[in-house]
Amino acid sequence: MPSRFQAAQLVASPLYPNAIAWSDENLIAVACGHLVTILNPALTLGPRGLITIPTCEPYPIGLVKKEDLLAGCLLPNALSRDRRPCVRSISWSPLGMAPNFGCLLAVCTTEGRVKLYRSPFCDFCAEWIEVIDISDRLYDFLAKTNFGQSEILDSEIVHEQTTQVRLSDNLADVFPNTITGKGHKRRRASTTNGIDKESETFGGQLIGNGEKLHAGSSPHTNTREEQLPKITADQYASRSQMLSSIVVAWSPVLCLTSKICTAPQNDSPHRFSIFAVGGKAGKISIWRIHAPQCYSIEHNRVSPGVMLVGLLQAHNSWVTAVNLALLSSNSNHQVLLASASSDGSVKIWLGNGEKLLESSESDNAPFVLLKEVIFGNIVPVSVLSLVIPVQAPYKILLAVGKGSGSFEVWTCDISSCKFDKACSQDAHDYVVTGLAWAFDGCCLYSCGQDNYVRSWLLHGSSLCEVSIPSCTPGLRSSTDLPDVFFSCLGVAVSPGNLVVAMVRNLDVDQLDHMYEGRAQKAIVEFFWIGGQNLNMLFNTSQDFVKESFHGFSQSELLYWESNILWSLKNFESPDKPLVIWDIIASLLAFKQFMPEYVDRILASWLSMSYLGSHMDLSINEVLTHISDNLSKITSRQLHILNIICRCLVLSMLKADEINSKLNFEEQTSAAGEQQTLWIKLLFRSEKELRERLLVFSFSSFLAKNFIETGYWHPVGIAQMEQWVELNRDHVNDQLNVLTSEVQKHKSRLSSNKFEVEERCSYCSASVPFNSPEIAFCQGLESSNRDMQNHKLVRCAVSMQVCPATPLWHCKCCNRWASKLAPETLFTKPGYPVDFKPLTEACVEELSKPLCPFCGILLQRLQPDFLLSASPV
């Protein structure tokens, strides 16, 4: 059996499949009954975020006559099962959709309501903040279009007491032949023929959805009810289904320029994500969620632009699973939508990116049916997992989990639109509750309600089961957490594909009812999968690993090395968010008892990524060679190198000491030769990135139209000039030439906004420029004639003294920023050879809150008792 290396207990039990999700910023969300718990996998015992599901008011969709209450179509509405709404589905947005560049979390409840939430980055609380109510937007659209009915409804007013129903369902509603397990007793209202006994006494009429069944006791007619139309029972059931959502999913971010926008200010690309919501009516509502045009950590009332694209009639019964993926090419962007239903059907849809950008509030969403992969049968589909491998961008891998416990894997070649069924596995005894692809579609993890988690390896068109690695580096003690599970309701893979997390319900009958039974209802377990056998070795050093170490066999160490190298290579793409927490954590664990093994992995990685080939050199020889090739290395590679230096090799040194170079000579002399080489490499790498930042800043400053709105322009030109002057003998000659051009351009502008002198924000004293990291004001003379000098931090982007306002913070290098760097800085392949093209074109205004030296997400520093993400 595999050994977990850490675990986190939960106070509520998950109830539905896919109850766990891992975000691009390294946060985990777990749907736990009436709560959503958000935790940091790097600090499982640390602070957590929380979303409490409220009970919502019903939508006024119409009135039904009393004699129609016993109609068969209203039976699902009349049965009240849960007195409190629970979480049915959750989904993380891609990075950059929140006002602080983080991820939004979509939550769908058993009442059929869908809302978007953001982290409380500026609210100083644990409860996440509601951003927008998608269900309200859907109701407004349906009400405006009369719920898709062409005929005018009779608006006769009914002056009778009314009753309201609540729409809530549990797992048995979708999978009636399965067992929900121990500890999940359902409370049902006392009913006769589907109607509450109280309502038989008082009578009543249905006026909306979303509330539990009760008799309207008011003797007077409500004003809102007087304005509602009289509808039939079938119309009421249809409208209720249209408003009842079941599952939610996001697409990756699309970046397109609209053809219908003619204004110059609208020429900039539109960044948006497609948000899909499947419902009981068999329809999928397609939403276009726009990313913010600028990011902030101060303003908390910024809402994303939300537009309903249209409604897609995907199935004839409940939509139980939805997945989206992006199919990109040089000519256009297309969105793949996989949908599944309770009738067992699975379909693949294709949407054009430009049409998705330009469409709005249409009865027909701009998606065309690509293929009906599985036709309807009696077995409902519980989960889907869709992936397009990076190494094969025209290949689709689709895993379909079913209520019978089996799952199927389908492959498709987009160029020929040929679908093939790779396999069908009877993997579980009960409902398949989770499917997750890993290692670019090479490995699939499945979990079921039978409490089993299985690992599968895909080779071409065949799938075989492999064991989950049992040896765990840096195993932490978890004996204080119980191991009495009876169901697993979700599985998720880390961004680096080295960790798998699963959520399991505890058998409360076997726990201490006084203590454990009250506080522990479920557990999130974390397992290392870096030693997974993928039957391929990614440039491993087989000559070095000749024997087993500390319980690891020779083959397991080779698998670990291969998978870590694959993961590091995967993060070299600038389009992938830089979240390498699992890589750093695994290497730190190995470093404790196998430092030579870690050095060998780093030597292999550095020689392949930075020297161009796998050389049989020692780590010291590799470090010496890399220093001469930094100008040819991409910015993303330099960012990964800096993170490895700070968080792994030099983890014993404080970030501030490295930044300010305090006691540098003493540290290098006391350290060994290898550590000295790493420190020097880190300084040269960060100097290289700083020079690139200055090149983009000076080039933008020299651009003829840099003052025009809609373009990014630099701040802190004077401070940048001073830094070049202080380091004139150590910077690139071309940068010295570019600095001279900036000085000439400033003299022609004759503007005082480029003044060098800065003032302290505390005492207004002058602040000289001596370092790009920190500054000390000259101070004011106090009453006792002592000088009071304030220590100030400088912006990592502009080098200006940071104001006394909330600042962006980097968790890796501990630097601060008040201004953000242009996106171009993070995508350039190397040091610019020719500056002329840069000075003739403007740099796009879009700036991302990413550290210019580490490339990770900048955040607002939170107190220790509040949740924050850990990219490294």
Coordinates of C-alpha atoms in Angstrom, one line a residue, residues 318-854:
W318 CA -29.6 15.9 -16.7
V319 CA -26.1 17.1 -17.6
T320 CA -23.9 15.3 -15.0
A321 CA -20.4 16.2 -16.1
V322 CA -18.7 18.9 -18.2
N323 CA -15.0 19.4 -19.2
L324 CA -13.4 22.0 -21.4
A325 CA -10.0 22.2 -23.1
L326 CA -8.3 24.6 -25.6
L327 CA -7.4 23.5 -29.0
S328 CA -4.9 26.2 -30.3
S329 CA -3.3 26.6 -33.7
N330 CA -1.6 29.4 -35.5
S331 CA -4.7 30.5 -37.3
N332 CA -7.5 30.3 -34.7
H333 CA -8.4 29.2 -31.2
Q334 CA -11.1 26.6 -30.6
V335 CA -12.7 25.4 -27.4
L336 CA -13.5 21.7 -26.9
L337 CA -16.4 20.9 -24.7
A338 CA -17.1 17.4 -23.4
S339 CA -20.5 16.8 -21.8
A340 CA -22.1 13.8 -20.3
S341 CA -25.6 13.0 -19.1
S342 CA -27.6 10.9 -16.7
D343 CA -28.8 8.9 -19.7
G344 CA -25.3 7.7 -20.3
S345 CA -24.6 9.7 -23.4
V346 CA -21.3 11.5 -23.9
K347 CA -20.7 14.2 -26.6
I348 CA -17.8 16.3 -27.8
W349 CA -18.5 19.9 -29.0
L350 CA -16.4 22.4 -30.8
G351 CA -16.6 26.2 -30.4
N352 CA -14.9 28.8 -32.4
G353 CA -13.0 31.3 -30.3
E354 CA -13.9 34.4 -32.3
K355 CA -17.6 33.5 -32.3
L356 CA -17.5 32.9 -28.6
L357 CA -15.9 36.4 -28.2
E358 CA -18.6 38.2 -30.3
S359 CA -21.7 36.2 -29.4
S360 CA -24.0 37.3 -26.5
E361 CA -27.3 36.2 -25.1
S362 CA -28.3 33.8 -27.8
D363 CA -30.7 30.9 -27.6
N364 CA -28.1 28.8 -29.5
A365 CA -24.5 28.8 -28.2
P366 CA -21.8 28.8 -30.9
F367 CA -20.8 25.2 -30.4
V368 CA -21.2 22.4 -33.1
L369 CA -21.4 18.7 -32.3
L370 CA -18.1 17.1 -33.2
K371 CA -18.9 13.6 -32.1
E372 CA -21.4 11.7 -30.0
V373 CA -18.8 9.4 -28.4
I374 CA -21.2 7.3 -26.3
F375 CA -24.9 6.9 -27.1
G376 CA -27.5 6.9 -24.4
N377 CA -27.9 3.8 -22.2
I378 CA -29.2 2.9 -18.7
V379 CA -25.9 3.7 -17.0
P380 CA -25.4 7.3 -16.0
V381 CA -22.1 9.1 -16.4
S382 CA -20.6 10.5 -13.1
V383 CA -17.3 12.1 -14.1
L384 CA -15.3 13.2 -17.1
S385 CA -11.6 14.0 -17.6
L386 CA -10.5 15.7 -20.8
V387 CA -6.9 16.5 -21.7
I388 CA -5.0 17.5 -24.9
P389 CA -1.3 16.5 -24.5
V390 CA 1.3 19.1 -25.0
Q391 CA 3.5 16.7 -27.0
A392 CA 0.5 15.9 -29.2
P393 CA -1.6 19.0 -29.5
Y394 CA -4.0 17.4 -32.1
K395 CA -4.8 14.4 -29.9
I396 CA -7.7 14.3 -27.5
L397 CA -7.8 12.0 -24.5
L398 CA -11.2 11.5 -22.8
A399 CA -11.9 9.4 -19.7
V400 CA -15.5 8.7 -18.9
G401 CA -16.5 7.4 -15.4
K402 CA -19.9 5.8 -14.9
G403 CA -22.3 5.0 -12.1
S404 CA -21.7 1.3 -12.5
G405 CA -18.1 1.6 -11.4
S406 CA -16.5 1.2 -14.8
F407 CA -14.8 3.8 -17.0
E408 CA -13.8 4.1 -20.6
V409 CA -10.9 5.9 -22.3
W410 CA -11.4 7.4 -25.8
T411 CA -8.8 8.9 -28.1
C412 CA -9.3 11.2 -31.0
D413 CA -7.1 12.6 -33.8
I414 CA -8.5 16.1 -34.5
S415 CA -7.0 16.2 -38.0
S416 CA -9.0 13.2 -39.1
C417 CA -11.8 13.5 -36.5
K418 CA -11.4 9.7 -35.8
F419 CA -12.5 8.5 -32.4
D420 CA -11.2 5.2 -31.0
K421 CA -12.2 3.4 -27.8
A422 CA -8.9 2.6 -26.1
C423 CA -10.3 0.5 -23.3
S424 CA -13.1 -0.1 -20.9
Q425 CA -12.3 -1.1 -17.3
D426 CA -14.5 -2.4 -14.5
A427 CA -12.3 -0.6 -12.1
H428 CA -14.6 -0.1 -9.1
D429 CA -17.6 -1.7 -7.4
Y430 CA -19.6 1.5 -7.0
V431 CA -19.7 4.9 -8.7
V432 CA -16.6 6.3 -10.2
T433 CA -16.2 9.5 -8.3
G434 CA -13.0 10.9 -9.7
L435 CA -10.7 10.8 -12.8
A436 CA -7.5 12.8 -13.2
W437 CA -4.9 12.7 -15.9
A438 CA -1.2 13.1 -15.1
F439 CA 2.1 13.3 -16.9
D440 CA 0.6 14.8 -20.1
G441 CA -1.9 12.1 -20.5
C442 CA 0.4 9.2 -19.9
C443 CA -1.1 8.2 -16.5
L444 CA -4.7 8.2 -15.3
Y445 CA -5.9 8.0 -11.7
S446 CA -9.4 6.8 -10.8
C447 CA -11.2 6.6 -7.5
G448 CA -14.6 5.3 -6.6
Q449 CA -17.2 5.1 -3.9
D450 CA -15.8 1.7 -3.0
N451 CA -12.8 3.6 -1.4
Y452 CA -10.3 2.4 -4.0
V453 CA -7.8 4.6 -5.8
R454 CA -6.2 3.1 -8.9
S455 CA -3.4 4.1 -11.2
W456 CA -3.5 3.3 -15.0
L457 CA -0.8 3.7 -17.7
L458 CA -1.8 4.5 -21.2
H459 CA 0.4 3.0 -24.0
G460 CA -0.9 3.9 -27.4
S461 CA -4.4 2.4 -27.5
S462 CA -4.1 0.2 -24.5
L463 CA -4.5 0.8 -20.8
C464 CA -2.9 -1.2 -18.0
E465 CA -3.0 -0.9 -14.2
V466 CA 0.2 0.0 -12.4
S467 CA 0.7 0.4 -8.6
I468 CA 1.0 3.7 -6.9
P469 CA 4.5 4.2 -5.6
S470 CA 4.9 2.9 -2.1
C471 CA 8.2 4.6 -1.0
T472 CA 7.7 8.1 0.1
P473 CA 10.6 10.6 0.6
G474 CA 10.4 12.6 3.8
L475 CA 7.4 10.6 5.2
R476 CA 5.7 12.6 7.9
S477 CA 4.0 10.9 10.8
S478 CA 0.3 10.7 10.4
T479 CA -0.6 8.3 13.2
D480 CA -2.7 10.9 14.9
L481 CA -5.2 10.7 12.0
P482 CA -7.6 7.7 11.7
D483 CA -7.5 5.3 8.8
V484 CA -11.1 4.1 8.9
F485 CA -12.5 5.1 5.5
F486 CA -15.5 3.9 3.5
S487 CA -15.6 6.0 0.4
C488 CA -13.3 8.2 -1.8
L489 CA -15.1 11.1 -3.5
G490 CA -12.4 12.8 -5.6
V491 CA -8.8 12.8 -6.8
A492 CA -6.6 15.7 -8.0
V493 CA -3.1 16.0 -9.3
S494 CA -0.6 18.8 -8.4
P495 CA 0.5 21.4 -11.0
G496 CA 3.9 19.7 -11.1
N497 CA 2.4 16.2 -11.4
L498 CA 4.4 14.8 -8.5
V499 CA 1.6 14.7 -5.9
V500 CA -1.9 13.2 -6.0
A501 CA -4.5 14.3 -3.4
M502 CA -7.7 12.4 -2.6
V503 CA -10.6 13.1 -0.2
R504 CA -12.0 10.3 1.8
N505 CA -15.0 10.0 4.1
L506 CA -14.4 8.6 7.5
D507 CA -16.6 5.8 9.0
V508 CA -17.8 7.8 12.0
D509 CA -19.2 4.7 13.6
Q510 CA -15.7 3.5 14.3
L511 CA -14.5 6.8 15.7
D512 CA -14.8 8.1 19.3
H513 CA -18.2 9.8 19.3
M514 CA -17.2 12.3 21.9
Y515 CA -14.0 13.6 20.2
E516 CA -13.0 12.3 16.8
G517 CA -16.6 11.7 15.5
R518 CA -17.4 15.4 16.0
A519 CA -14.3 17.1 14.6
Q520 CA -13.3 14.6 11.9
K521 CA -15.7 13.7 9.1
A522 CA -13.3 13.3 6.2
I523 CA -9.6 13.5 5.4
V524 CA -7.6 14.8 2.4
E525 CA -4.6 12.6 1.8
F526 CA -1.4 13.5 -0.2
F527 CA 0.7 10.8 -1.9
W528 CA 3.9 11.2 -3.9
I529 CA 3.6 9.9 -7.4
G530 CA 7.1 11.1 -8.6
G531 CA 8.2 7.5 -8.5
Q532 CA 5.5 6.4 -10.9
N533 CA 6.6 3.9 -13.5
L534 CA 5.8 5.5 -16.9
N535 CA 8.0 3.0 -18.9
M536 CA 10.1 5.9 -20.2
L537 CA 13.2 7.4 -18.7
F538 CA 13.7 11.1 -19.4
N539 CA 17.5 11.4 -19.8
T540 CA 18.3 9.8 -16.5
S541 CA 21.7 9.0 -15.1
Q542 CA 21.5 5.3 -15.0
D543 CA 25.2 4.9 -14.4
F544 CA 25.0 6.9 -11.2
V545 CA 22.0 5.0 -9.7
K546 CA 23.4 1.5 -9.3
E547 CA 21.9 0.4 -6.0
S548 CA 19.1 1.1 -3.7
F549 CA 19.1 3.8 -1.0
H550 CA 17.0 4.2 2.1
G551 CA 14.3 1.8 0.9
F552 CA 14.2 3.0 -2.7
S553 CA 15.1 0.5 -5.3
Q554 CA 17.3 1.4 -8.3
S555 CA 14.3 1.6 -10.6
E556 CA 12.3 3.8 -8.3
L557 CA 15.2 6.3 -8.1
L558 CA 15.4 6.3 -11.8
Y559 CA 11.7 7.0 -12.1
W560 CA 11.9 9.8 -9.6
E561 CA 14.7 11.4 -11.5
S562 CA 13.0 11.0 -14.9
N563 CA 9.7 12.5 -13.6
I564 CA 11.3 15.4 -11.9
L565 CA 13.3 16.3 -15.0
W566 CA 10.1 16.0 -17.1
S567 CA 8.3 18.3 -14.7
L568 CA 11.0 20.9 -14.8
K569 CA 11.1 20.8 -18.6
N570 CA 7.4 21.2 -18.7
F571 CA 7.6 24.4 -16.7
E572 CA 9.9 26.0 -19.2
S573 CA 6.9 27.0 -21.2
P574 CA 6.0 30.7 -20.4
D575 CA 2.3 29.9 -20.9
K576 CA 2.3 27.5 -17.9
P577 CA 2.0 29.2 -14.4
L578 CA 5.2 28.7 -12.5
V579 CA 4.1 26.6 -9.5
I580 CA 6.8 24.2 -8.5
W581 CA 6.0 23.6 -4.9
D582 CA 5.9 19.8 -5.3
I583 CA 9.3 19.7 -7.1
I584 CA 11.0 21.8 -4.4
A585 CA 9.3 19.7 -1.6
S586 CA 10.4 16.4 -3.1
L587 CA 14.0 17.5 -3.7
L588 CA 14.2 18.9 -0.2
A589 CA 13.0 15.6 1.2
F590 CA 15.6 13.7 -0.8
K591 CA 18.3 16.2 0.1
Q592 CA 18.0 15.3 3.8
F593 CA 19.4 11.8 3.3
M594 CA 20.6 11.6 -0.3
P595 CA 22.3 14.9 -1.2
E596 CA 24.4 13.3 -3.9
Y597 CA 21.3 12.1 -5.6
V598 CA 19.9 15.6 -5.7
D599 CA 23.1 17.0 -7.0
R600 CA 23.0 14.5 -9.8
I601 CA 19.5 15.4 -10.8
L602 CA 20.4 19.1 -10.8
A603 CA 23.4 18.5 -12.9
S604 CA 21.4 16.6 -15.5
W605 CA 18.7 19.3 -15.6
L606 CA 21.2 22.1 -15.9
S607 CA 23.2 20.5 -18.6
M608 CA 20.1 19.7 -20.7
S609 CA 18.2 22.9 -20.3
Y610 CA 21.1 25.4 -20.1
L611 CA 23.9 23.8 -22.0
G612 CA 21.8 22.1 -24.7
S613 CA 22.8 18.5 -24.2
H614 CA 23.2 15.9 -21.5
M615 CA 26.9 16.1 -20.5
D616 CA 28.6 13.8 -18.1
L617 CA 29.9 16.6 -16.0
S618 CA 29.9 17.2 -12.2
I619 CA 27.7 19.7 -10.7
N620 CA 30.6 22.2 -10.1
E621 CA 31.6 21.9 -13.8
V622 CA 28.1 22.5 -15.0
L623 CA 27.7 25.6 -12.8
T624 CA 30.9 27.0 -14.1
H625 CA 29.8 26.6 -17.8
I626 CA 26.3 28.1 -17.3
S627 CA 27.6 31.5 -16.1
D628 CA 28.9 32.2 -19.5
N629 CA 25.6 31.4 -21.3
L630 CA 23.1 33.4 -19.3
S631 CA 22.3 35.9 -22.1
K632 CA 21.2 33.0 -24.3
I633 CA 18.8 31.5 -21.7
T634 CA 15.1 32.3 -21.7
S635 CA 13.6 34.4 -18.9
R636 CA 11.5 31.5 -17.7
Q637 CA 14.6 29.3 -17.4
L638 CA 16.3 32.0 -15.4
H639 CA 13.3 32.2 -13.1
I640 CA 13.3 28.4 -12.5
L641 CA 17.1 28.6 -11.8
N642 CA 16.6 31.4 -9.3
I643 CA 13.9 29.5 -7.4
I644 CA 16.1 26.3 -7.3
C645 CA 19.0 28.4 -5.9
R646 CA 16.9 30.1 -3.2
C647 CA 14.4 27.5 -2.1
L648 CA 16.6 24.4 -2.5
V649 CA 20.3 24.9 -2.6
L650 CA 20.5 28.0 -0.5
S651 CA 17.5 27.3 1.7
M652 CA 19.6 27.8 4.8
L653 CA 20.2 31.5 4.0
K654 CA 17.6 34.2 4.5
A655 CA 16.3 35.9 1.4
D656 CA 17.0 39.4 2.7
E657 CA 20.6 38.5 3.4
I658 CA 21.0 37.4 -0.2
N659 CA 19.2 40.5 -1.6
S660 CA 21.3 43.0 0.3
K661 CA 24.5 41.0 0.0
L662 CA 25.0 41.3 3.7
N663 CA 28.1 39.3 5.0
F664 CA 28.6 38.0 1.5
E665 CA 32.3 37.6 1.8
E666 CA 32.0 35.8 5.1
Q667 CA 29.4 33.4 3.8
T668 CA 31.3 32.5 0.6
S669 CA 34.5 32.0 2.4
A670 CA 32.8 29.7 5.0
A671 CA 30.8 27.9 2.5
G672 CA 32.2 25.1 0.3
E673 CA 33.1 25.5 -3.4
Q674 CA 29.8 24.3 -4.6
Q675 CA 27.7 26.6 -2.5
T676 CA 29.9 29.6 -3.6
L677 CA 29.3 28.7 -7.2
W678 CA 25.5 28.6 -6.6
I679 CA 25.6 32.0 -4.9
K680 CA 27.6 33.6 -7.7
L681 CA 25.3 32.0 -10.3
L682 CA 22.2 33.4 -8.5
F683 CA 23.6 36.9 -8.5
R684 CA 24.6 36.8 -12.2
S685 CA 21.2 35.4 -13.1
E686 CA 19.3 38.1 -11.2
K687 CA 21.6 40.8 -12.8
E688 CA 20.8 39.4 -16.2
L689 CA 17.1 39.7 -15.5
R690 CA 17.5 43.2 -14.1
E691 CA 19.3 44.2 -17.3
R692 CA 16.5 42.8 -19.4
L693 CA 13.9 44.7 -17.4
L694 CA 15.9 47.9 -17.9
V695 CA 16.1 47.2 -21.7
F696 CA 12.3 47.0 -21.9
S697 CA 11.9 50.1 -19.7
F698 CA 14.3 52.2 -21.7
S699 CA 13.0 51.0 -25.0
S700 CA 9.5 51.8 -24.1
F701 CA 10.6 55.2 -22.9
L702 CA 12.3 56.0 -26.2
A703 CA 9.3 54.8 -28.2
K704 CA 7.7 57.8 -30.0
N705 CA 4.1 57.1 -28.8
F706 CA 4.9 55.8 -25.3
I707 CA 2.8 58.5 -23.7
E708 CA -0.4 57.4 -25.5
T709 CA -2.9 55.5 -23.4
G710 CA -3.3 51.8 -24.0
Y711 CA 0.5 51.1 -23.8
W712 CA 2.7 50.2 -20.9
H713 CA 5.2 52.8 -20.0
P714 CA 8.0 52.6 -17.4
V715 CA 8.3 54.3 -14.1
G716 CA 11.6 55.1 -12.3
I717 CA 13.8 55.9 -15.2
A718 CA 16.0 58.1 -13.1
Q719 CA 16.7 55.3 -10.6
M720 CA 17.4 52.9 -13.4
E721 CA 19.9 55.3 -14.8
Q722 CA 21.6 55.6 -11.5
W723 CA 21.9 51.8 -11.2
V724 CA 23.5 51.6 -14.6
E725 CA 25.9 54.3 -13.6
L726 CA 26.9 52.4 -10.4
N727 CA 27.4 49.2 -12.4
R728 CA 28.8 50.7 -15.7
D729 CA 31.8 48.4 -15.7
H730 CA 29.7 45.3 -15.1
V731 CA 26.7 45.6 -17.4
N732 CA 26.3 44.9 -21.1
D733 CA 27.9 47.5 -23.4
Q734 CA 24.6 47.8 -25.3
L735 CA 22.8 48.8 -22.2
N736 CA 25.3 51.6 -21.6
V737 CA 24.6 52.8 -25.1
L738 CA 20.8 52.6 -24.6
T739 CA 21.2 54.6 -21.3
S740 CA 23.0 57.4 -23.2
E741 CA 20.1 57.5 -25.6
V742 CA 17.6 57.9 -22.7
Q743 CA 19.6 60.8 -21.3
K744 CA 19.6 62.6 -24.6
H745 CA 15.8 62.0 -25.0
K746 CA 15.2 63.3 -21.5
S747 CA 17.1 66.5 -22.2
R748 CA 14.9 67.2 -25.2
L749 CA 11.7 66.6 -23.2
S750 CA 13.0 69.1 -20.4
S751 CA 10.4 67.8 -18.0
N752 CA 10.8 67.8 -14.2
K753 CA 8.9 64.5 -13.8
F754 CA 12.2 62.7 -14.2
E755 CA 13.8 64.2 -11.0
V756 CA 16.2 61.9 -9.2
E757 CA 15.5 63.1 -5.7
E758 CA 13.1 61.0 -3.7
R759 CA 11.4 61.8 -0.3
C760 CA 10.8 59.6 2.7
S761 CA 7.1 58.8 3.1
Y762 CA 7.5 59.1 6.9
C763 CA 9.6 62.2 7.5
S764 CA 9.9 63.8 4.0
A765 CA 13.7 63.7 4.2
S766 CA 15.7 63.1 1.1
V767 CA 16.4 59.5 0.1
P768 CA 19.6 58.9 -1.9
F769 CA 20.0 55.9 -4.3
N770 CA 22.6 53.5 -3.1
S771 CA 21.0 50.1 -3.7
P772 CA 18.1 48.7 -5.9
E773 CA 16.8 46.7 -2.9
I774 CA 16.6 49.0 0.1
A775 CA 17.1 52.7 1.0
F776 CA 17.7 54.9 4.0
C777 CA 16.5 58.4 4.2
Q778 CA 18.9 61.1 5.4
G779 CA 16.7 61.6 8.4
L780 CA 15.6 64.6 10.5
E781 CA 17.3 65.9 13.6
S782 CA 15.2 64.9 16.7
S783 CA 14.9 66.8 20.0
N784 CA 17.9 65.0 21.5
R785 CA 19.9 65.9 18.3
D786 CA 20.0 62.3 17.1
M787 CA 19.3 61.6 13.4
Q788 CA 16.3 59.3 12.8
N789 CA 16.9 57.4 9.5
H790 CA 14.1 55.3 8.2
K791 CA 14.8 52.0 6.3
L792 CA 12.7 51.9 3.2
V793 CA 12.2 49.2 0.5
R794 CA 12.5 49.8 -3.2
C795 CA 10.2 48.5 -5.8
A796 CA 11.6 45.4 -7.5
V797 CA 10.4 46.7 -10.9
S798 CA 10.9 50.5 -10.9
M799 CA 13.7 50.7 -8.2
Q800 CA 11.7 53.6 -6.7
V801 CA 11.0 53.9 -3.0
C802 CA 7.8 52.1 -2.3
P803 CA 4.9 54.2 -0.9
A804 CA 3.3 53.4 2.4
T805 CA 0.4 51.5 0.8
P806 CA -0.3 47.8 0.3
L807 CA 2.5 46.3 -1.9
W808 CA 2.9 43.2 -4.0
H809 CA 5.2 40.6 -2.3
C810 CA 7.2 37.7 -3.6
K811 CA 7.3 34.6 -1.4
C812 CA 10.5 33.3 -2.9
C813 CA 12.9 36.3 -2.9
N814 CA 11.0 38.4 -0.4
R815 CA 11.1 41.4 -2.6
W816 CA 8.3 44.1 -2.8
A817 CA 6.8 45.9 -5.8
S818 CA 4.5 48.9 -6.2
K819 CA 4.6 48.7 -10.0
L820 CA 4.2 45.7 -12.2
A821 CA 6.5 44.6 -15.1
P822 CA 5.3 44.2 -18.7
E823 CA 4.2 40.7 -19.8
T824 CA 6.8 40.8 -22.6
L825 CA 9.6 40.5 -20.0
F826 CA 8.4 37.0 -19.1
T827 CA 8.1 35.7 -22.6
K828 CA 11.4 36.8 -24.3
P829 CA 13.7 34.0 -25.4
G830 CA 16.9 35.8 -24.3
Y831 CA 18.8 39.1 -24.0
P832 CA 17.9 41.4 -27.0
V833 CA 20.7 41.7 -29.5
D834 CA 19.2 44.6 -31.4
F835 CA 17.4 47.4 -29.5
K836 CA 16.1 49.2 -32.5
P837 CA 12.9 47.2 -33.0
L838 CA 12.1 47.6 -29.3
T839 CA 12.4 51.4 -29.5
E840 CA 10.2 51.6 -32.6
A841 CA 7.3 49.7 -31.1
C842 CA 5.5 50.1 -27.8
V843 CA 5.3 47.5 -25.2
E844 CA 1.7 46.4 -24.5
E845 CA 0.1 48.0 -21.5
L846 CA -0.9 44.6 -20.0
S847 CA 1.3 43.9 -16.9
K848 CA 1.1 40.8 -14.8
P849 CA 1.8 40.7 -11.0
L850 CA 4.7 38.3 -11.5
C851 CA 8.1 38.7 -9.8
P852 CA 10.7 39.9 -12.3
F853 CA 13.3 37.7 -10.6
C854 CA 11.4 34.5 -9.7

